CSV table of C-alpha atoms in Angstrom, one decimal:
chain,number,residue,atom,x,y,z
A,1,UNK,CA,-92.2,-53.6,57.1
A,2,UNK,CA,-89.0,-52.8,55.4
A,3,UNK,CA,-88.1,-53.0,51.8
A,4,UNK,CA,-84.6,-53.1,50.3
A,5,UNK,CA,-84.0,-53.0,46.6
A,6,UNK,CA,-81.5,-55.8,45.7
A,7,UNK,CA,-81.7,-55.4,41.9
A,8,UNK,CA,-83.5,-53.0,39.7
A,9,UNK,CA,-83.4,-53.0,35.9
A,10,UNK,CA,-86.0,-51.7,33.4
A,11,UNK,CA,-87.6,-55.2,33.2
A,12,UNK,CA,-86.6,-56.9,36.4
A,13,UNK,CA,-86.6,-56.2,40.2
A,14,UNK,CA,-85.6,-58.2,43.2
A,15,UNK,CA,-86.7,-56.9,46.6
A,16,UNK,CA,-86.0,-58.0,50.2
A,17,UNK,CA,-89.2,-57.6,52.1
A,18,UNK,CA,-88.7,-57.7,55.9
A,19,UNK,CA,-91.3,-58.0,58.6
A,20,UNK,CA,-94.3,-58.4,56.3
A,21,UNK,CA,-96.7,-61.4,56.5
A,22,UNK,CA,-96.0,-64.1,54.0
A,23,UNK,CA,-99.7,-64.1,53.0
A,24,UNK,CA,-99.4,-60.4,51.9
A,25,UNK,CA,-96.3,-61.0,49.8
A,26,UNK,CA,-98.0,-64.1,48.3
A,27,UNK,CA,-101.2,-62.1,47.6
A,28,UNK,CA,-99.1,-59.5,45.8
A,29,UNK,CA,-97.4,-62.2,43.8
A,30,UNK,CA,-100.7,-63.7,42.8
A,31,UNK,CA,-102.3,-60.4,41.9
A,32,UNK,CA,-99.3,-59.5,39.7
A,33,UNK,CA,-99.9,-62.6,37.6
A,34,UNK,CA,-103.6,-62.6,37.5
A,35,UNK,CA,-105.0,-59.1,38.0
A,36,UNK,CA,-102.7,-56.3,36.8
A,37,UNK,CA,-104.1,-55.3,33.4
A,38,UNK,CA,-102.0,-54.9,30.3
A,39,UNK,CA,-102.7,-54.5,26.6
A,40,UNK,CA,-102.7,-57.5,24.3
A,41,UNK,CA,-104.2,-58.4,20.9
A,42,UNK,CA,-107.6,-60.0,21.4
A,43,UNK,CA,-109.2,-60.0,18.0
A,44,UNK,CA,-107.8,-60.3,14.5
A,45,UNK,CA,-109.5,-59.6,11.2
A,46,UNK,CA,-107.8,-61.2,8.3
A,47,UNK,CA,-108.1,-59.6,5.0
A,48,UNK,CA,-105.7,-61.9,3.3
A,49,UNK,CA,-103.5,-64.8,4.5
A,50,UNK,CA,-102.1,-67.2,2.0
A,51,UNK,CA,-99.1,-68.1,4.1
A,52,UNK,CA,-98.4,-71.6,5.4
A,53,UNK,CA,-99.8,-70.6,8.8
A,54,UNK,CA,-103.5,-70.9,9.8
A,55,UNK,CA,-105.2,-67.6,10.7
A,56,UNK,CA,-105.6,-68.9,14.3
A,57,UNK,CA,-102.0,-69.6,14.8
A,58,UNK,CA,-101.1,-66.1,13.6
A,59,UNK,CA,-103.8,-64.6,15.8
A,60,UNK,CA,-102.4,-66.5,18.8
A,61,UNK,CA,-98.9,-65.3,18.2
A,62,UNK,CA,-100.1,-61.7,17.8
A,63,UNK,CA,-101.8,-62.1,21.2
A,64,UNK,CA,-98.5,-63.0,22.8
A,65,UNK,CA,-96.7,-59.9,21.6
A,66,UNK,CA,-96.1,-57.6,24.6
A,67,UNK,CA,-97.5,-54.1,24.0
A,68,UNK,CA,-96.5,-51.0,25.9
A,69,UNK,CA,-99.3,-50.4,28.3
A,70,UNK,CA,-98.4,-47.7,30.8
A,71,UNK,CA,-100.3,-44.9,29.3
A,72,UNK,CA,-103.0,-47.2,28.1
A,73,UNK,CA,-104.0,-48.0,31.7
A,74,UNK,CA,-105.4,-44.4,32.0
A,75,UNK,CA,-106.6,-44.0,28.4
A,76,UNK,CA,-108.6,-47.2,27.9
A,77,UNK,CA,-111.5,-48.7,29.6
A,78,UNK,CA,-111.2,-51.6,32.1
A,79,UNK,CA,-111.1,-55.2,31.0
A,80,UNK,CA,-114.5,-55.8,32.6
A,81,UNK,CA,-116.1,-53.1,30.5
A,82,UNK,CA,-114.4,-54.2,27.2
A,83,UNK,CA,-114.5,-58.0,27.5
A,84,UNK,CA,-118.0,-58.3,26.1
A,85,UNK,CA,-117.7,-55.5,23.6
A,86,UNK,CA,-116.8,-55.7,19.9
A,87,UNK,CA,-117.3,-52.1,19.0
A,88,UNK,CA,-117.0,-50.0,22.2
A,89,UNK,CA,-115.3,-46.7,22.3
A,90,UNK,CA,-112.0,-46.4,24.3
A,91,UNK,CA,-111.6,-50.1,24.4
A,92,UNK,CA,-109.6,-51.2,21.3
A,93,UNK,CA,-106.4,-50.1,19.7
A,94,UNK,CA,-105.9,-51.3,16.1
A,95,UNK,CA,-102.6,-52.6,14.8
A,96,UNK,CA,-102.3,-53.1,11.1
A,97,UNK,CA,-100.1,-55.5,9.2
A,98,UNK,CA,-99.9,-55.7,5.4
A,99,UNK,CA,-96.8,-57.3,4.0
A,100,UNK,CA,-96.2,-59.2,0.8
A,101,UNK,CA,-93.1,-61.1,-0.3
A,102,UNK,CA,-92.4,-60.6,-3.9
A,103,UNK,CA,-89.5,-62.7,-5.2
A,104,UNK,CA,-87.6,-63.0,-1.9
A,105,UNK,CA,-88.8,-64.7,1.3
A,106,UNK,CA,-89.7,-62.2,4.1
A,107,UNK,CA,-89.9,-62.6,7.8
A,108,UNK,CA,-92.5,-60.5,9.4
A,109,UNK,CA,-91.4,-59.0,12.8
A,110,UNK,CA,-93.4,-57.6,15.6
A,111,UNK,CA,-92.0,-54.2,14.6
A,112,UNK,CA,-93.9,-54.3,11.3
A,113,UNK,CA,-97.2,-53.8,13.2
A,114,UNK,CA,-98.4,-50.3,12.6
A,115,UNK,CA,-100.3,-49.1,15.7
A,116,UNK,CA,-103.0,-46.4,15.6
A,117,UNK,CA,-102.0,-45.3,19.1
A,118,UNK,CA,-98.3,-44.4,19.6
A,119,UNK,CA,-98.7,-45.2,23.3
A,120,UNK,CA,-99.6,-48.8,22.5
A,121,UNK,CA,-96.8,-50.4,20.4
A,122,UNK,CA,-95.0,-53.7,20.5
A,123,UNK,CA,-92.4,-53.5,23.2
A,124,UNK,CA,-89.8,-55.4,21.1
A,125,UNK,CA,-89.7,-54.9,17.4
A,126,UNK,CA,-87.5,-58.0,16.7
A,127,UNK,CA,-89.9,-60.8,17.5
A,128,UNK,CA,-90.3,-63.0,14.4
A,129,UNK,CA,-94.0,-63.6,13.7
A,130,UNK,CA,-94.5,-65.1,10.2
A,131,UNK,CA,-92.3,-66.4,7.4
A,132,UNK,CA,-93.6,-65.4,4.0
A,133,UNK,CA,-92.5,-67.4,1.0
A,134,UNK,CA,-92.2,-65.6,-2.4
A,135,UNK,CA,-95.7,-64.6,-3.6
A,136,UNK,CA,-97.3,-64.9,-0.2
A,137,UNK,CA,-99.1,-62.0,1.5
A,138,UNK,CA,-100.6,-61.3,4.9
A,139,UNK,CA,-102.9,-58.4,5.6
A,140,UNK,CA,-104.7,-58.0,8.8
A,141,UNK,CA,-106.1,-55.8,11.5
A,142,UNK,CA,-105.3,-56.8,15.0
A,143,UNK,CA,-107.4,-55.2,17.9
A,144,UNK,CA,-105.8,-55.0,21.3
A,145,UNK,CA,-107.5,-54.3,24.6
A,146,UNK,CA,-106.8,-54.3,28.2
A,147,UNK,CA,-107.1,-57.6,29.9
A,148,UNK,CA,-106.1,-59.6,33.0
A,149,UNK,CA,-103.9,-62.6,33.4
A,150,UNK,CA,-106.7,-64.6,34.9
A,151,UNK,CA,-108.5,-64.5,31.6
A,152,UNK,CA,-105.6,-65.4,29.5
A,153,UNK,CA,-101.8,-65.5,30.2
A,154,UNK,CA,-101.1,-63.1,27.3
A,155,UNK,CA,-102.4,-60.4,29.7
A,156,UNK,CA,-100.1,-61.3,32.5
A,157,UNK,CA,-98.0,-58.2,33.3
A,158,UNK,CA,-95.1,-60.3,34.5
A,159,UNK,CA,-93.4,-63.4,33.2
A,160,UNK,CA,-91.9,-64.1,36.6
A,161,UNK,CA,-93.4,-63.3,39.9
A,162,UNK,CA,-91.9,-65.4,42.7
A,163,UNK,CA,-91.0,-65.1,46.4
A,164,UNK,CA,-88.8,-67.2,48.6
A,165,UNK,CA,-87.6,-67.1,52.2
A,166,UNK,CA,-84.3,-65.4,52.8
A,167,UNK,CA,-81.5,-68.0,52.9
A,168,UNK,CA,-79.0,-67.7,55.7
A,169,UNK,CA,-75.8,-69.6,55.8
A,170,UNK,CA,-74.6,-70.3,59.4
A,171,UNK,CA,-71.0,-71.5,59.6
A,172,UNK,CA,-68.0,-71.8,61.8
A,173,UNK,CA,-64.6,-72.6,60.1
A,174,UNK,CA,-62.6,-72.0,63.2
A,175,UNK,CA,-63.2,-75.4,64.9
A,176,UNK,CA,-62.8,-77.6,61.8
A,177,UNK,CA,-59.6,-79.0,60.4
A,178,UNK,CA,-58.0,-77.2,57.5
A,179,UNK,CA,-58.8,-80.0,55.0
A,180,UNK,CA,-62.5,-79.9,56.0
A,181,UNK,CA,-62.6,-76.2,55.5
A,182,UNK,CA,-60.9,-76.3,52.1
A,183,UNK,CA,-63.2,-79.1,50.9
A,184,UNK,CA,-66.3,-77.2,52.3
A,185,UNK,CA,-65.3,-74.0,50.5
A,186,UNK,CA,-64.7,-75.9,47.3
A,187,UNK,CA,-68.2,-77.3,47.5
A,188,UNK,CA,-69.7,-73.8,48.2
A,189,UNK,CA,-67.8,-72.5,45.2
A,190,UNK,CA,-70.0,-74.7,43.1
A,191,UNK,CA,-72.9,-72.3,43.5
A,192,UNK,CA,-71.0,-69.0,43.7
A,193,UNK,CA,-67.3,-68.1,44.0
A,194,UNK,CA,-68.2,-64.7,45.4
A,195,UNK,CA,-70.0,-66.2,48.3
A,196,UNK,CA,-67.3,-68.8,49.0
A,197,UNK,CA,-64.7,-66.0,49.1
A,198,UNK,CA,-66.8,-64.0,51.6
A,199,UNK,CA,-67.3,-67.0,53.8
A,200,UNK,CA,-63.6,-67.7,53.8
A,201,UNK,CA,-62.9,-64.1,54.9
A,202,UNK,CA,-65.6,-64.1,57.6
A,203,UNK,CA,-64.4,-67.5,59.1
A,204,UNK,CA,-67.5,-67.8,61.2
A,205,UNK,CA,-71.0,-66.3,61.6
A,206,UNK,CA,-74.1,-65.8,59.5
A,207,UNK,CA,-74.3,-64.9,55.8
A,208,UNK,CA,-77.5,-63.7,54.3
A,209,UNK,CA,-77.7,-64.8,50.6
A,210,UNK,CA,-79.0,-61.8,48.9
A,211,UNK,CA,-77.4,-62.7,45.6
A,212,UNK,CA,-79.5,-64.4,43.0
A,213,UNK,CA,-78.1,-67.8,43.3
A,214,UNK,CA,-79.7,-71.2,43.6
A,215,UNK,CA,-79.1,-72.2,47.2
A,216,UNK,CA,-80.1,-75.9,46.9
A,217,UNK,CA,-76.4,-76.9,46.4
A,218,UNK,CA,-75.7,-75.6,50.0
A,219,UNK,CA,-78.0,-78.2,51.4
A,220,UNK,CA,-75.9,-80.8,49.6
A,221,UNK,CA,-72.7,-79.2,51.0
A,222,UNK,CA,-74.0,-79.1,54.5
A,223,UNK,CA,-74.7,-82.8,54.4
A,224,UNK,CA,-71.4,-83.8,52.8
A,225,UNK,CA,-68.2,-81.7,52.6
A,226,UNK,CA,-69.3,-79.2,55.2
A,227,UNK,CA,-70.8,-81.6,57.8
A,228,UNK,CA,-70.9,-79.9,61.2
A,229,UNK,CA,-69.3,-76.8,59.8
A,230,UNK,CA,-72.0,-75.2,57.8
A,231,UNK,CA,-75.8,-75.1,57.8
A,232,UNK,CA,-78.3,-73.3,55.7
A,233,UNK,CA,-81.5,-71.9,57.2
A,234,UNK,CA,-84.4,-69.9,55.8
A,235,UNK,CA,-85.7,-66.8,57.6
A,236,UNK,CA,-89.4,-67.0,57.5
A,237,UNK,CA,-89.9,-63.3,58.3
A,238,UNK,CA,-87.9,-62.0,55.3
A,239,UNK,CA,-88.7,-62.7,51.7
A,240,UNK,CA,-87.0,-62.1,48.4
A,241,UNK,CA,-89.6,-61.1,45.9
A,242,UNK,CA,-88.5,-61.3,42.2
A,243,UNK,CA,-90.5,-59.7,39.4
A,244,UNK,CA,-89.7,-59.9,35.8
A,245,UNK,CA,-91.9,-57.8,33.5
A,246,UNK,CA,-92.9,-58.6,29.9
A,247,UNK,CA,-91.9,-55.0,29.1
A,248,UNK,CA,-95.6,-53.9,28.9
A,249,UNK,CA,-95.2,-52.1,32.3
A,250,UNK,CA,-92.2,-51.2,34.3
A,251,UNK,CA,-91.8,-53.5,37.4
A,252,UNK,CA,-92.5,-50.6,39.7
A,253,UNK,CA,-95.8,-49.9,38.1
A,254,UNK,CA,-96.7,-53.6,38.2
A,255,UNK,CA,-96.1,-53.7,41.9
A,256,UNK,CA,-97.9,-50.4,42.8
A,257,UNK,CA,-100.8,-51.5,40.5
A,258,UNK,CA,-101.0,-54.9,42.2
A,259,UNK,CA,-101.1,-53.2,45.6
A,260,UNK,CA,-103.7,-50.7,44.5
A,261,UNK,CA,-105.9,-53.5,43.3
A,262,UNK,CA,-105.5,-55.3,46.6
A,263,UNK,CA,-106.5,-52.1,48.4
A,264,UNK,CA,-109.4,-51.5,46.2
A,265,UNK,CA,-110.6,-55.1,46.5
A,266,UNK,CA,-110.3,-54.9,50.3
A,267,UNK,CA,-112.2,-51.5,50.4
A,268,UNK,CA,-115.0,-52.9,48.3
A,269,UNK,CA,-115.1,-56.0,50.5
A,270,UNK,CA,-115.3,-53.8,53.6
A,271,UNK,CA,-118.2,-51.9,52.1
A,272,UNK,CA,-120.0,-55.1,51.2
A,273,UNK,CA,-119.5,-56.5,54.7
A,274,UNK,CA,-120.9,-53.4,56.1
A,275,UNK,CA,-124.0,-53.7,53.9
A,276,UNK,CA,-124.5,-57.4,54.4
A,277,UNK,CA,-125.1,-57.1,58.2
A,278,UNK,CA,-127.2,-54.0,58.2
A,279,UNK,CA,-125.7,-53.0,61.5
A,280,UNK,CA,-126.9,-55.9,63.5
A,281,UNK,CA,-128.4,-59.4,62.8
A,282,UNK,CA,-127.8,-61.2,59.5
A,283,UNK,CA,-130.1,-60.2,56.7
B,1,UNK,CA,-117.2,-56.9,45.6
B,2,UNK,CA,-120.2,-59.1,46.5
B,3,UNK,CA,-120.3,-60.9,49.8
B,4,UNK,CA,-122.8,-63.7,50.5
B,5,UNK,CA,-123.2,-64.5,54.2
B,6,UNK,CA,-123.9,-68.2,54.3
B,7,UNK,CA,-124.1,-68.7,58.1
B,8,UNK,CA,-123.9,-66.6,61.2
B,9,UNK,CA,-124.3,-68.3,64.5
B,10,UNK,CA,-123.1,-66.7,67.6
B,11,UNK,CA,-119.3,-66.6,67.3
B,12,UNK,CA,-119.1,-68.1,63.8
B,13,UNK,CA,-119.5,-66.6,60.5
B,14,UNK,CA,-119.2,-68.3,57.0
B,15,UNK,CA,-119.3,-66.1,53.9
B,16,UNK,CA,-118.7,-66.5,50.2
B,17,UNK,CA,-116.8,-64.2,47.9
B,18,UNK,CA,-118.2,-64.9,44.4
B,19,UNK,CA,-115.7,-64.5,41.6
B,20,UNK,CA,-112.7,-64.3,43.7
B,21,UNK,CA,-109.7,-66.7,43.7
B,22,UNK,CA,-107.2,-67.6,46.5
B,23,UNK,CA,-105.4,-64.2,46.7
B,24,UNK,CA,-107.8,-62.5,49.2
B,25,UNK,CA,-109.2,-65.4,51.1
B,26,UNK,CA,-105.8,-66.8,51.9
B,27,UNK,CA,-104.7,-63.4,53.1
B,28,UNK,CA,-107.8,-62.9,55.3
B,29,UNK,CA,-107.4,-66.4,56.8
B,30,UNK,CA,-103.7,-66.1,57.6
B,31,UNK,CA,-104.1,-62.7,59.2
B,32,UNK,CA,-107.0,-64.0,61.2
B,33,UNK,CA,-105.0,-66.9,62.6
B,34,UNK,CA,-102.4,-64.5,64.0
B,35,UNK,CA,-105.1,-62.8,66.2
B,36,UNK,CA,-105.6,-64.0,69.7
B,37,UNK,CA,-109.4,-63.5,69.6
B,38,UNK,CA,-109.7,-65.8,66.6
B,39,UNK,CA,-110.4,-69.4,67.4
B,40,UNK,CA,-110.6,-70.9,64.0
B,41,UNK,CA,-110.3,-69.6,60.5
B,42,UNK,CA,-110.2,-71.4,57.1
B,43,UNK,CA,-111.3,-71.1,53.6
B,44,UNK,CA,-112.2,-73.5,50.8
B,45,UNK,CA,-112.8,-73.3,47.1
B,46,UNK,CA,-115.3,-76.1,46.4
B,47,UNK,CA,-114.4,-76.4,42.7
B,48,UNK,CA,-111.5,-74.6,41.0
B,49,UNK,CA,-113.6,-73.8,37.9
B,50,UNK,CA,-117.1,-73.0,39.3
B,51,UNK,CA,-116.7,-72.5,43.0
B,52,UNK,CA,-116.2,-69.3,44.9
B,53,UNK,CA,-114.1,-69.2,48.0
B,54,UNK,CA,-116.0,-69.8,51.3
B,55,UNK,CA,-114.3,-68.4,54.4
B,56,UNK,CA,-115.2,-69.5,57.9
B,57,UNK,CA,-114.1,-67.5,61.0
B,58,UNK,CA,-114.9,-68.4,64.6
B,59,UNK,CA,-113.9,-66.1,67.4
B,60,UNK,CA,-113.4,-66.6,71.1
B,61,UNK,CA,-115.0,-63.3,72.0
B,62,UNK,CA,-116.8,-60.5,70.2
B,63,UNK,CA,-118.7,-60.2,67.0
B,64,UNK,CA,-117.1,-62.4,64.2
B,65,UNK,CA,-118.0,-60.0,61.5
B,66,UNK,CA,-116.3,-57.1,63.3
B,67,UNK,CA,-113.2,-59.2,63.5
B,68,UNK,CA,-113.4,-59.8,59.8
B,69,UNK,CA,-113.9,-56.1,59.2
B,70,UNK,CA,-110.9,-55.3,61.3
B,71,UNK,CA,-108.8,-57.8,59.3
B,72,UNK,CA,-109.8,-56.3,56.0
B,73,UNK,CA,-108.9,-52.9,57.4
B,74,UNK,CA,-105.5,-54.3,58.4
B,75,UNK,CA,-105.1,-55.5,54.7
B,76,UNK,CA,-105.8,-52.0,53.4
B,77,UNK,CA,-103.2,-50.5,55.8
B,78,UNK,CA,-100.6,-53.1,54.9
B,79,UNK,CA,-101.1,-52.8,51.2
B,80,UNK,CA,-100.9,-49.0,51.4
B,81,UNK,CA,-97.7,-49.2,53.5
B,82,UNK,CA,-96.2,-51.6,51.1
B,83,UNK,CA,-97.1,-49.4,48.1
B,84,UNK,CA,-95.7,-46.3,49.7
B,85,UNK,CA,-92.5,-48.0,50.5
B,86,UNK,CA,-92.2,-49.3,46.9
B,87,UNK,CA,-92.8,-45.8,45.6
B,88,UNK,CA,-90.2,-44.4,47.8
B,89,UNK,CA,-87.5,-47.0,47.3
B,90,UNK,CA,-87.9,-48.1,43.7
B,91,UNK,CA,-86.8,-45.6,41.1
B,92,UNK,CA,-88.2,-46.1,37.6
């Protein structure tokens, strides 16, 4: 197994994964979306709300606000322990909101939420939540806990988790006529000028598309302007795994957490399998 | 994790993983199919809301549950290798 980092920013990574089974990459992708725990508002107690918005809509919006969760993973109890609790210790973080609009309208932003734990804060403070007309007031306590994406999408650690086969362009410009090559390159430019330029320089060979471009146009080109000159293939032993975080956890942590969960699940399955046979015939 | 063995007849084993989704069963089955000693492997989730995945593995030789155990061990090794590579290559 070989991993190359193609892109890495605080909220997004793209990895080239070589010589790993597709099912493994797919399991990781699925676990990222459904199992990696993050913090999100789950209960809201309204003290006052005379805005145009129903309590439920505001509660739903609060749930969708990403909260920083990296430290919370160690500090707070697991989703399984907290899901049925209303008043358990080490489960909930309270975020308070109390804003009134006097004679000017006010827009309430995610940054207005006052958290009781500095490790659990809204990731972005500029997400508009509620519009308050003059004279309106909203006062509430929102309680956040750890949860998993399989319970509700607000607990998904990633907004994007996707993999695809590595696209490879096979081409030979040396045998074709000049017009065909020019036409073909023009077609290729439609998706990326950079790639078209590189192909022109290489003249013939194979080009691995590691750039983040949509390769479906190349199919069209290979059938039209680039007929018999260029082909696109997909390597089925190399994958490009893209992960975009909500900001609650860094992408690296999301990945390592997903893999740790996979390992733990497998370990517990192995243990259960050992127990279920009792060292011989089925029980 | 709970495992319910539904059937175990000679070279065939069928078991259920209550509460799981596609992630693990798909991985087990796909890795099983790569092995020469595995004759047949498949899984099915009877109903997406209430069903639990049922995995069937039939082997050409040996004890089917031993093969399943060895596949799960392979998954542990793979996920650890993947995680170590990520930790090494990806900076914060």
